[in-house]
Short mmCIF file of C-alpha atoms in Angstrom, two decimals:
data_model
loop_
_atom_site.label_atom_id
_atom_site.label_comp_id
_atom_site.label_asym_id
_atom_site.label_seq_id
_atom_site.Cartn_x
_atom_site.Cartn_y
_atom_site.Cartn_z
CA UNK Y 141 64.03 22.00 23.19
CA UNK Y 142 65.08 25.04 20.98
CA UNK Y 143 63.82 26.39 17.47
CA UNK Y 144 66.55 24.31 15.97
CA UNK Y 145 65.52 21.27 17.15
CA UNK Y 146 62.14 21.50 15.54
CA UNK Y 147 63.87 22.87 12.28
CA UNK Y 148 65.65 19.38 12.27
CA UNK Y 149 62.47 17.57 13.36
CA UNK Y 150 59.42 19.43 11.45
CA UNK Y 151 57.22 16.24 12.19
CA UNK Y 152 57.47 16.82 16.04
CA UNK Y 153 56.60 20.64 15.35
CA UNK Y 154 53.63 19.76 13.16
CA UNK Y 155 52.39 17.26 15.93
CA UNK Y 156 52.53 20.11 18.56
CA UNK Y 157 50.63 22.32 16.11
CA UNK Y 158 47.89 19.96 15.22
CA UNK Y 159 47.13 19.10 19.04
CA UNK Y 160 47.15 22.79 19.96
CA UNK Y 161 45.03 24.05 16.96
CA UNK Y 162 42.76 21.12 16.49
CA UNK Y 163 42.18 19.09 19.83
CA UNK Y 164 38.67 20.04 20.93
CA UNK Y 165 37.97 19.05 24.34
CA UNK Y 166 34.90 16.80 24.91
CA UNK Y 167 34.16 18.75 28.20
CA UNK Y 168 35.74 21.96 29.58
CA UNK Y 169 36.27 22.93 33.13
CA UNK Y 170 34.61 26.22 34.26
CA UNK Y 171 36.27 27.81 37.12
CA UNK Y 172 34.04 30.52 37.33
CA UNK Y 173 31.69 28.17 39.18
CA UNK Y 174 34.27 26.80 41.40
CA UNK Y 175 34.69 27.54 44.86
CA UNK Y 176 38.11 28.89 46.08
CA UNK Y 177 38.92 25.40 47.62
CA UNK Y 178 38.13 23.52 44.21
CA UNK Y 179 40.42 25.99 42.38
CA UNK Y 180 43.15 25.37 44.73
CA UNK Y 181 42.75 21.66 44.21
CA UNK Y 182 43.07 22.21 40.35
CA UNK Y 183 46.14 23.97 41.09
CA UNK Y 184 47.73 21.21 42.79
CA UNK Y 185 46.52 18.94 40.18
CA UNK Y 186 48.46 20.87 37.51
CA UNK Y 187 51.46 21.02 40.29
CA UNK Y 188 51.81 17.35 41.15
CA UNK Y 189 50.97 15.64 37.80
CA UNK Y 190 52.55 16.05 34.01
CA UNK Y 191 50.77 13.22 32.72
CA UNK Y 192 47.25 13.29 33.95
CA UNK Y 193 46.46 16.91 34.76
CA UNK Y 194 45.17 17.79 31.41
CA UNK Y 195 43.16 14.70 30.69
CA UNK Y 196 41.56 14.81 33.97
CA UNK Y 197 40.40 18.41 33.45
CA UNK Y 198 38.65 17.17 30.07
CA UNK Y 199 36.47 14.65 31.94
CA UNK Y 200 32.70 14.38 32.10
CA UNK Y 201 31.67 16.81 34.96
CA UNK Y 202 29.91 13.92 36.80
CA UNK Y 203 33.50 12.49 37.32
CA UNK Y 204 35.89 15.56 36.94
CA UNK Y 205 35.61 16.43 40.86
CA UNK Y 206 35.66 12.82 42.23
CA UNK Y 207 38.81 11.73 40.11
CA UNK Y 208 40.62 15.12 40.83
CA UNK Y 209 40.35 14.37 44.45
CA UNK Y 210 40.86 10.70 44.37
CA UNK Y 211 44.13 11.52 42.51
CA UNK Y 212 45.10 14.08 45.32
CA UNK Y 213 44.40 11.76 48.05
CA UNK Y 214 46.76 9.23 46.37
CA UNK Y 215 49.40 11.76 45.70
CA UNK Y 216 49.32 12.57 49.26
CA UNK Y 217 49.62 9.11 50.39
CA UNK Y 218 52.59 8.60 47.88
CA UNK Y 219 54.22 12.10 48.95
CA UNK Y 220 54.32 10.56 52.70
CA UNK Y 221 55.66 6.96 51.48
CA UNK Y 222 58.29 8.54 49.36
CA UNK Y 223 59.67 10.69 52.01
CA UNK Y 224 62.72 8.90 53.59
CA UNK Y 225 63.28 11.98 56.04
CA UNK Y 226 59.84 10.70 57.75
CA UNK Y 227 60.75 7.93 60.53
CA UNK Y 228 59.11 4.75 60.24
CA UNK Y 229 57.61 5.30 63.57
CA UNK Y 230 55.62 8.37 62.22
CA UNK Y 231 55.32 7.18 58.57
CA UNK Y 232 53.20 3.85 59.30
CA UNK Y 233 50.50 5.70 61.34
CA UNK Y 234 50.13 8.22 59.23
CA UNK Y 235 49.62 5.79 55.91
CA UNK Y 236 47.51 3.43 57.85
CA UNK Y 237 45.13 6.15 59.18
CA UNK Y 238 45.02 8.34 56.16
CA UNK Y 239 41.47 7.46 55.38
CA UNK Y 240 40.60 8.82 58.64
CA UNK Y 241 42.80 11.90 58.59
CA UNK Y 242 41.17 12.95 55.26
CA UNK Y 243 38.04 13.55 56.92
CA UNK Y 244 39.61 16.04 59.62
CA UNK Y 245 38.62 19.43 59.03
CA UNK Y 246 41.59 21.68 58.56
CA UNK Y 247 44.03 18.94 58.54
CA UNK Y 248 47.56 19.66 57.33
CA UNK Y 249 51.06 18.20 57.46
CA UNK Y 250 54.22 20.31 57.44
CA UNK Y 251 57.09 17.60 58.08
CA UNK Y 252 57.57 16.46 54.76
CA UNK Y 253 60.60 17.32 52.76
CA UNK Y 254 59.36 15.86 49.37
CA UNK Y 255 58.90 18.04 46.11
CA UNK Y 256 55.18 17.66 46.53
CA UNK Y 257 55.19 18.74 50.26
CA UNK Y 258 53.02 21.75 49.46
CA UNK Y 259 50.16 19.60 48.90
CA UNK Y 260 50.17 18.16 52.50
CA UNK Y 261 50.88 21.43 53.90
CA UNK Y 262 47.61 22.69 52.50
CA UNK Y 263 45.76 19.30 52.44
CA UNK Y 264 42.75 21.22 54.21
CA UNK Y 265 41.21 22.20 50.62
CA UNK Y 266 41.27 18.47 49.76
CA UNK Y 267 39.25 17.68 53.06
CA UNK Y 268 36.93 20.56 52.37
CA UNK Y 269 35.92 19.44 48.75
CA UNK Y 270 35.91 15.67 49.78
CA UNK Y 271 33.02 16.17 52.00
CA UNK Y 272 31.11 17.84 49.32
CA UNK Y 273 31.28 14.65 47.08
CA UNK Y 274 28.18 12.32 46.60
CA UNK Y 275 28.44 9.38 49.22
CA UNK Y 276 29.11 6.77 46.78
CA UNK Y 277 32.05 8.51 45.29
CA UNK Y 278 33.55 9.52 48.74
CA UNK Y 279 33.11 5.70 49.96
CA UNK Y 280 35.00 4.49 46.92
CA UNK Y 281 37.90 6.83 47.49
CA UNK Y 282 37.82 6.03 51.47
CA UNK Y 283 37.88 2.38 50.88
CA UNK Y 284 40.65 2.73 48.15
CA UNK Y 285 42.67 4.90 50.51
CA UNK Y 286 42.35 2.05 53.47
CA UNK Y 287 43.71 -0.63 51.12
CA UNK Y 288 46.62 1.56 49.59
CA UNK Y 289 47.55 3.19 53.02
CA UNK Y 290 47.67 -0.49 54.61
CA UNK Y 291 49.74 -1.96 51.56
CA UNK Y 292 52.13 1.12 51.60
CA UNK Y 293 52.67 0.74 55.47
CA UNK Y 294 53.30 -2.84 55.03
CA UNK Y 295 56.12 -2.01 52.72
CA UNK Y 296 57.61 0.75 54.61
CA UNK Y 297 57.78 -1.81 57.50
CA UNK Y 298 59.50 -4.37 55.47
CA UNK Y 299 63.22 -3.52 56.27
CA UNK Y 300 64.38 -6.75 54.74
CA UNK Y 301 62.91 -5.36 51.29
CA UNK Y 302 64.22 -1.97 51.74
CA UNK Y 303 67.66 -3.13 52.39
CA UNK Y 304 67.94 -5.81 49.70
CA UNK Y 305 65.14 -4.87 47.64
CA UNK Y 306 62.44 -6.87 45.96
CA UNK Y 307 63.25 -10.25 45.49
CA UNK Y 308 60.58 -12.36 43.50
CA UNK Y 309 58.50 -11.44 40.44
CA UNK Y 310 55.40 -12.14 42.73
CA UNK Y 311 56.65 -9.66 45.22
CA UNK Y 312 57.15 -7.22 42.67
CA UNK Y 313 53.78 -7.29 41.17
CA UNK Y 314 52.19 -7.05 44.70
CA UNK Y 315 53.73 -4.23 45.22
CA UNK Y 316 52.56 -2.58 41.91
CA UNK Y 317 49.01 -3.96 42.91
CA UNK Y 318 49.24 -1.53 46.05
CA UNK Y 319 50.36 1.33 44.38
CA UNK Y 320 48.51 0.95 41.04
CA UNK Y 321 46.25 -1.82 40.85
CA UNK Y 322 44.43 -0.52 43.30
CA UNK Y 323 44.04 2.72 41.88
CA UNK Y 324 42.75 1.05 38.68
CA UNK Y 325 40.21 -0.44 41.05
CA UNK Y 326 38.73 2.59 42.40
CA UNK Y 327 38.62 4.19 39.12
CA UNK Y 328 36.84 1.26 37.75
CA UNK Y 329 34.43 1.60 40.44
CA UNK Y 330 33.89 5.34 40.05
CA UNK Y 331 33.30 4.55 36.13
CA UNK Y 332 30.76 1.70 37.02
CA UNK Y 333 28.97 3.95 39.74
CA UNK Y 334 28.66 6.88 37.22
CA UNK Y 335 27.29 4.57 34.42
CA UNK Y 336 29.86 5.74 32.16
CA UNK Y 337 31.88 2.33 32.20
CA UNK Y 338 30.55 -1.08 31.36
CA UNK Y 339 29.40 -2.91 34.63
CA UNK Y 340 30.99 -6.03 33.31
CA UNK Y 341 34.36 -4.37 34.18
CA UNK Y 342 33.58 -5.00 37.88
CA UNK Y 343 33.57 -8.55 37.07
CA UNK Y 344 36.71 -8.93 35.64
CA UNK Y 345 39.37 -7.45 38.23
CA UNK Y 346 42.07 -8.98 35.64
CA UNK Y 347 41.41 -6.28 33.33
CA UNK Y 348 41.69 -3.62 35.89
CA UNK Y 349 44.71 -5.05 37.45
CA UNK Y 350 46.62 -5.02 34.10
CA UNK Y 351 45.93 -1.40 33.55
CA UNK Y 352 47.45 -0.54 36.52
CA UNK Y 353 50.37 -2.88 36.44
CA UNK Y 354 51.28 -1.64 32.84
CA UNK Y 355 51.44 1.63 33.78
CA UNK Y 356 53.52 1.20 37.04
CA UNK Y 357 55.84 -1.23 35.71
CA UNK Y 358 56.57 1.10 32.97
CA UNK Y 359 57.63 3.81 35.66
CA UNK Y 360 59.84 1.61 37.80
CA UNK Y 361 61.59 0.58 34.47
CA UNK Y 362 62.21 4.27 33.44
CA UNK Y 363 63.31 5.37 37.15
CA UNK Y 364 66.09 2.64 37.61
CA UNK Y 365 68.70 5.50 37.86
CA UNK Y 366 66.66 7.78 39.95
CA UNK Y 367 65.65 5.02 42.44
CA UNK Y 368 69.14 3.79 42.46
CA UNK Y 369 70.30 7.36 43.51
CA UNK Y 370 67.59 7.38 46.21
CA UNK Y 371 68.61 3.89 47.46
CA UNK Y 372 65.50 2.07 46.29
CA UNK Y 373 65.53 -1.30 44.42
CA UNK Y 374 62.14 -2.29 42.63
CA UNK Y 375 63.68 -4.23 39.94
CA UNK Y 376 62.97 -7.88 41.23
CA UNK Y 377 66.05 -10.17 41.97
CA UNK Y 378 64.38 -12.83 40.18
CA UNK Y 379 64.78 -10.90 36.86
CA UNK Y 380 68.13 -8.85 37.52
CA UNK Y 381 70.23 -11.98 38.74
CA UNK Y 382 69.62 -13.53 35.27
CA UNK Y 383 71.91 -11.07 33.96
CA UNK Y 384 74.53 -9.84 36.61
CA UNK Y 385 75.71 -10.76 39.99
CA UNK Y 386 75.27 -7.88 41.99
CA UNK Y 387 72.50 -5.30 41.83
CA UNK Y 388 75.14 -2.59 41.64
CA UNK Y 389 76.43 -4.00 38.61
CA UNK Y 390 73.11 -2.68 36.54
CA UNK Y 391 74.69 0.90 36.84
CA UNK Y 392 78.39 -0.38 36.26
CA UNK Y 393 79.51 0.56 32.63
CA UNK Y 394 81.51 -2.65 32.46
CA UNK Y 395 78.24 -4.45 32.75
CA UNK Y 396 76.27 -2.40 30.04
CA UNK Y 397 75.09 -4.92 27.64
CA UNK Y 398 74.03 -7.10 30.49
CA UNK Y 399 72.05 -4.15 32.10
CA UNK Y 400 70.34 -3.58 28.83
CA UNK Y 401 69.42 -7.09 28.66
CA UNK Y 402 68.03 -7.00 31.79
CA UNK Y 403 65.82 -3.82 30.96
CA UNK Y 404 64.57 -5.77 28.01
CA UNK Y 405 63.72 -8.59 30.35
CA UNK Y 406 61.51 -5.99 32.35
CA UNK Y 407 59.92 -4.63 29.21
CA UNK Y 408 59.17 -8.10 28.30
CA UNK Y 409 57.58 -8.91 31.82
CA UNK Y 410 55.77 -5.54 31.25
CA UNK Y 411 54.36 -6.06 27.58
CA UNK Y 412 52.27 -9.27 28.87
CA UNK Y 413 49.53 -6.91 30.09
CA UNK Y 414 49.17 -5.28 26.89
CA UNK Y 415 46.18 -7.53 25.51
CA UNK Y 416 44.22 -6.88 28.54
CA UNK Y 417 44.48 -3.11 28.46
CA UNK Y 418 43.05 -2.91 25.23
CA UNK Y 419 40.20 -5.11 26.45
CA UNK Y 420 39.49 -2.94 29.17
CA UNK Y 421 39.25 0.00 27.10
CA UNK Y 422 36.73 -1.41 25.09
CA UNK Y 423 34.23 -1.04 28.26
CA UNK Y 424 34.48 2.78 28.16
CA UNK Y 425 30.93 4.21 27.43
CA UNK Y 426 31.75 7.87 27.06
CA UNK Y 427 34.51 9.65 25.14
CA UNK Y 428 36.36 11.67 27.74
CA UNK Y 429 36.30 8.48 30.07
CA UNK Y 430 37.82 6.75 27.06
CA UNK Y 431 40.53 9.43 26.56
CA UNK Y 432 41.19 9.41 30.25
CA UNK Y 433 42.31 5.67 30.16
CA UNK Y 434 43.74 5.50 26.59
CA UNK Y 435 46.34 8.29 26.63
CA UNK Y 436 48.33 7.00 29.67
CA UNK Y 437 48.55 3.46 27.97
CA UNK Y 438 49.67 4.96 24.76
CA UNK Y 439 52.19 6.87 26.46
CA UNK Y 440 53.33 3.52 28.58
CA UNK Y 441 53.77 1.50 25.18
CA UNK Y 442 55.62 4.46 23.64
CA UNK Y 443 57.84 4.90 26.85
CA UNK Y 444 58.59 1.25 26.50
CA UNK Y 445 59.66 1.31 23.11
CA UNK Y 446 62.10 4.20 23.81
CA UNK Y 447 63.56 2.39 26.58
CA UNK Y 448 63.79 -0.99 24.62
CA UNK Y 449 67.56 -1.49 23.86
CA UNK Y 450 68.29 1.92 24.99
CA UNK Y 451 71.40 2.40 27.59
CA UNK Y 452 70.40 6.05 28.48
CA UNK Y 453 67.91 4.45 30.72
CA UNK Y 454 70.55 3.51 32.90
CA UNK Y 455 72.00 6.90 33.05
CA UNK Y 456 68.99 9.21 33.28
CA UNK Y 457 65.24 9.64 33.15
CA UNK Y 458 64.30 9.22 29.49
CA UNK Y 459 61.20 10.58 28.40
CA UNK Y 460 59.26 10.87 24.88
CA UNK Y 461 59.50 13.98 23.27
CA UNK Y 462 56.61 16.81 23.51
CA UNK Y 463 55.90 16.16 19.77
CA UNK Y 464 55.53 12.46 20.12
CA UNK Y 465 53.24 13.04 22.99
CA UNK Y 466 51.06 15.31 21.36
CA UNK Y 467 50.77 12.66 18.41
CA UNK Y 468 49.86 9.99 20.72
CA UNK Y 469 47.25 12.29 22.72
CA UNK Y 470 45.55 12.96 19.24
CA UNK Y 471 45.40 9.39 18.08
CA UNK Y 472 44.39 7.90 21.75
CA UNK Y 473 41.47 10.45 21.83
CA UNK Y 474 40.03 8.89 18.48
CA UNK Y 475 38.68 5.52 19.18
CA UNK Y 476 39.84 2.13 20.25
CA UNK Y 477 40.83 1.12 16.48
CA UNK Y 478 43.14 4.06 16.79
CA UNK Y 479 44.62 3.04 20.14
CA UNK Y 480 45.25 -0.50 18.92
CA UNK Y 481 47.13 1.08 15.79
CA UNK Y 482 49.30 2.65 18.34
CA UNK Y 483 49.98 -0.62 20.02
CA UNK Y 484 50.51 -2.23 16.76
CA UNK Y 485 53.06 0.41 15.59
CA UNK Y 486 55.11 0.55 18.71
CA UNK Y 487 55.06 -3.51 19.23
CA UNK Y 488 56.38 -3.60 15.56
CA UNK Y 489 59.18 -0.76 16.53
CA UNK Y 490 60.06 -3.10 19.58
CA UNK Y 491 60.39 -6.16 17.42
CA UNK Y 492 62.51 -4.50 14.90
CA UNK Y 493 64.92 -3.17 17.61
CA UNK Y 494 65.43 -6.78 19.07
CA UNK Y 495 68.63 -7.99 19.30
CA UNK Y 496 69.36 -11.77 18.62
CA UNK Y 497 72.33 -11.86 21.01
CA UNK Y 498 69.67 -10.82 23.55
CA UNK Y 499 68.77 -14.00 25.88
CA UNK Y 500 65.05 -13.18 25.67
CA UNK Y 501 65.17 -12.44 21.88
CA UNK Y 502 62.85 -15.14 21.04
CA UNK Y 503 60.55 -14.41 23.80
CA UNK Y 504 60.43 -10.70 22.92
CA UNK Y 505 59.76 -11.40 19.05
CA UNK Y 506 56.83 -13.80 20.29
CA UNK Y 507 55.40 -11.45 22.71
CA UNK Y 508 55.23 -8.72 20.07
CA UNK Y 509 53.79 -10.89 17.44
CA UNK Y 510 50.92 -12.01 20.31
CA UNK Y 511 50.14 -8.32 20.72
CA UNK Y 512 49.75 -8.10 16.74
CA UNK Y 513 47.64 -11.13 16.71
CA UNK Y 514 45.29 -10.00 19.37
CA UNK Y 515 44.67 -6.67 17.67
CA UNK Y 516 44.20 -8.72 14.32
CA UNK Y 517 41.29 -10.46 15.94
CA UNK Y 518 39.66 -7.09 16.83
CA UNK Y 519 40.02 -5.42 13.76
CA UNK Y 520 41.44 -7.69 10.95
CA UNK Y 521 43.17 -6.09 8.20
CA UNK Y 522 41.96 -8.60 5.76
CA UNK Y 523 37.99 -8.84 5.57
CA UNK Y 524 37.13 -12.07 3.93
CA UNK Y 525 33.96 -10.55 2.30
CA UNK Y 526 35.95 -7.42 0.88
CA UNK Y 527 38.56 -10.01 -0.41
CA UNK Y 528 36.02 -12.00 -2.07
CA UNK Y 529 34.22 -8.88 -3.80
CA UNK Y 530 37.66 -7.66 -4.77
CA UNK Y 531 38.26 -10.80 -6.48
CA UNK Y 532 35.00 -10.70 -8.41
CA UNK Y 533 35.42 -7.19 -9.55
CA UNK Y 534 39.01 -8.41 -10.65
CA UNK Y 535 37.65 -11.31 -12.78
CA UNK Y 536 34.86 -9.14 -14.30
CA UNK Y 537 37.66 -6.57 -15.46
CA UNK Y 538 40.09 -9.27 -16.90
CA UNK Y 539 39.56 -9.88 -20.86
CA UNK Y 540 38.51 -13.57 -21.77
CA UNK Y 541 39.72 -15.16 -25.06
CA UNK Y 542 36.89 -16.11 -27.88
CA UNK Y 543 37.18 -19.39 -29.87
CA UNK Y 544 39.12 -17.64 -32.69
CA UNK Y 545 41.81 -16.34 -30.43
CA UNK Y 546 42.17 -20.02 -29.21
CA UNK Y 547 42.42 -21.51 -32.58
CA UNK Y 548 45.11 -19.02 -33.56
CA UNK Y 549 47.32 -19.69 -30.18
CA UNK Y 550 46.75 -23.65 -30.73
CA UNK Y 551 48.17 -23.05 -34.22
CA UNK Y 552 51.06 -20.95 -33.22
CA UNK Y 553 52.03 -23.56 -30.60
CA UNK Y 554 51.97 -26.46 -33.12
CA UNK Y 555 53.76 -24.53 -35.76
CA UNK Y 556 56.53 -23.90 -32.96
CA UNK Y 557 56.89 -27.50 -32.26
CA UNK Y 558 57.02 -28.43 -35.81
CA UNK Y 559 59.77 -25.82 -36.37
CA UNK Y 560 61.94 -26.88 -33.24
CA UNK Y 561 61.42 -30.40 -34.13
CA UNK Y 562 62.64 -30.03 -37.66
CA UNK Y 563 65.58 -28.07 -36.54
CA UNK Y 564 66.54 -30.87 -34.60
CA UNK Y 565 66.21 -33.62 -36.77
CA UNK Y 566 67.96 -31.56 -39.57
CA UNK Y 567 70.94 -31.06 -37.38
CA UNK Y 568 71.19 -34.59 -36.30
CA UNK Y 569 71.13 -35.84 -40.09
CA UNK Y 570 73.70 -33.20 -40.86
CA UNK Y 571 75.83 -34.86 -38.32
CA UNK Y 572 75.56 -38.26 -39.63
CA UNK Y 573 72.42 -39.64 -37.98
CA UNK Y 574 70.03 -41.83 -40.28
CA UNK Y 575 66.68 -42.62 -39.68
CA UNK Y 576 65.49 -45.73 -41.47
CA UNK Y 577 61.97 -45.65 -40.60
CA UNK Y 578 61.96 -42.11 -42.03
CA UNK Y 579 63.37 -43.46 -45.47
CA UNK Y 580 60.68 -46.14 -45.49
CA UNK Y 581 57.93 -43.72 -44.96
CA UNK Y 582 59.04 -41.43 -47.67
CA UNK Y 583 59.59 -44.26 -50.12
CA UNK Y 584 55.95 -45.59 -49.11
CA UNK Y 585 54.26 -42.26 -49.56
CA UNK Y 586 56.04 -41.61 -52.97
CA UNK Y 587 54.77 -44.94 -54.55
CA UNK Y 588 51.25 -43.89 -53.51
CA UNK Y 589 51.41 -41.21 -55.88
CA UNK Y 590 49.71 -41.42 -59.39
CA UNK Y 591 52.02 -42.95 -61.85
CA UNK Y 592 53.95 -44.93 -59.65
CA UNK Y 593 53.81 -48.60 -59.43
CA UNK Y 594 53.74 -50.14 -55.99
CA UNK Y 595 56.19 -53.09 -55.65
CA UNK Y 596 54.95 -56.61 -56.27
CA UNK Y 597 54.26 -58.69 -53.36
CA UNK Y 598 56.66 -61.49 -52.61
CA UNK Y 599 55.06 -64.88 -53.31
CA UNK Y 600 56.12 -68.38 -52.60
CA UNK Y 601 59.44 -69.16 -50.32
CA UNK Y 602 62.91 -68.24 -51.13
CA UNK Y 603 65.05 -71.55 -51.75
CA UNK Y 604 67.99 -72.08 -49.22
#
C-alpha cells in the first residue's frame, strides 16, 4: 500500500506506528547465543510463516525453540501433503514415516515443487536441533507428528474425497482436527509440560480442539478461490448444497448471491468455537504464551468479519490490512479482557452486516448474541455494586422539598383547580345552563348573614 492510501486512512498509519514504537516484547531472541543450525531454523520460520513468526520469537525462552521446531516439522508435513506433483505411492510413506524421518541425521528431500520446498531441501538443520531438545518436548513433538502424518496420509489415499470433495460436516471437522486440532493438542501439552499453562487444560480437550478448528476453518473459508484453482474442495457438501446445486456454481457470477450466503453459512459454523477459544485463553499463565495464542484468534475473528457478506472472497484471497493487523496485535497482547472486547467488537460488526435475505439470518444473529452474552458473563458491563453506589450518590445530590415548599405547591394546585372549575361553570352558564342547587346554596348562605330574616318554617298541612 502506498503513501496515498495511508493519507486517506490515517487510523491505519497510526496503528502501524503505535505497534512499531510502543510494542515492547516480553522476551527477545538472542541470535548471538544460537548455533548456525538454529539461526537457519529461524530463517525458515520467517520464510514460511506470515502470521506466527513474530509472535513465536517473543515466546518465553523455555518454549521458544520447542515451538519453533514443532512448527517447522508440521510445515514440512504440510508441504508434502499439499504437493500435488508427488505421487500417492511416494507421498503416503513420507507422511506416515515422517516421525522417524525427522530423526535421521542429514535427511533432506529434493523432489517437492511447493513454495516451501527449501525447508525440505535443508531439513537436516531441523533434525540437528530436534535432538538437542529436552526429552519431554521431543516426545510430544514426535507423538503429534505420528498422529498428523497418519491423518494426512488417510486423506491423501481417500480418492473419493479428492475427486468429490468433503461431503459432511463431520468429515470436514475430522480433517480440521488432523491438520489443526492436533496442533492445538501438541501446543497445550507443551504449555502444560513447561508449567506455563494451566494443567486443567489437558483435561478439557474440547477447548484445545476449538482453538485449532477456529483457525483452520477461517483459513478454509478464506482460501476457497485458491483451493478451487488447485482442484481442492474443503467446503462440505452438507453446507454448500443448501445454496447451490453444483460445487462449480459457487464460483459462477450468476450465483453470486447464493455463494455469498454459503460463505455466511460457513462463517456461522466457525463462530460456534468462539466461546471455547476465549475460555481456553484464560488458562495461560505467562504473558508471552498468552500473546502467542491470543493474536491468531484475534486475527481469525477479524478475518471472519472481513469475509462476511463479502463477494471478494469468491474472487481472491482477502486479508485484513496491515494497520488493522497491528491494531489487533496491540489489543491482543494486553489481557483477556482486551481480547474479549476484540471478539465483542467484531461479533457486533458481523451482526450489523447480517442480511435479512440470508437463510441463516436468524441463526447468525443468535450466534453473535451468544458470543456477547458469554463475554458479558466474564466481564459484565453493569456491575450491580457499582450501580447501587451510583444510585445512592445520585440520591444524595438531588435536593429534597421542605414543608414550606410542600404547602406552596399544594396552594398552587388548589388555585389552578378552582380557576379551571370557575371557567368551566361560567362558560356553561353563559351558554344557558342553569344550576338550581347553586341558587339554593347562594340564597341559604345570604339568609345566614346578619340582618336577614330566615323564612318561616311551614306548619300544618295545606288544604287540597
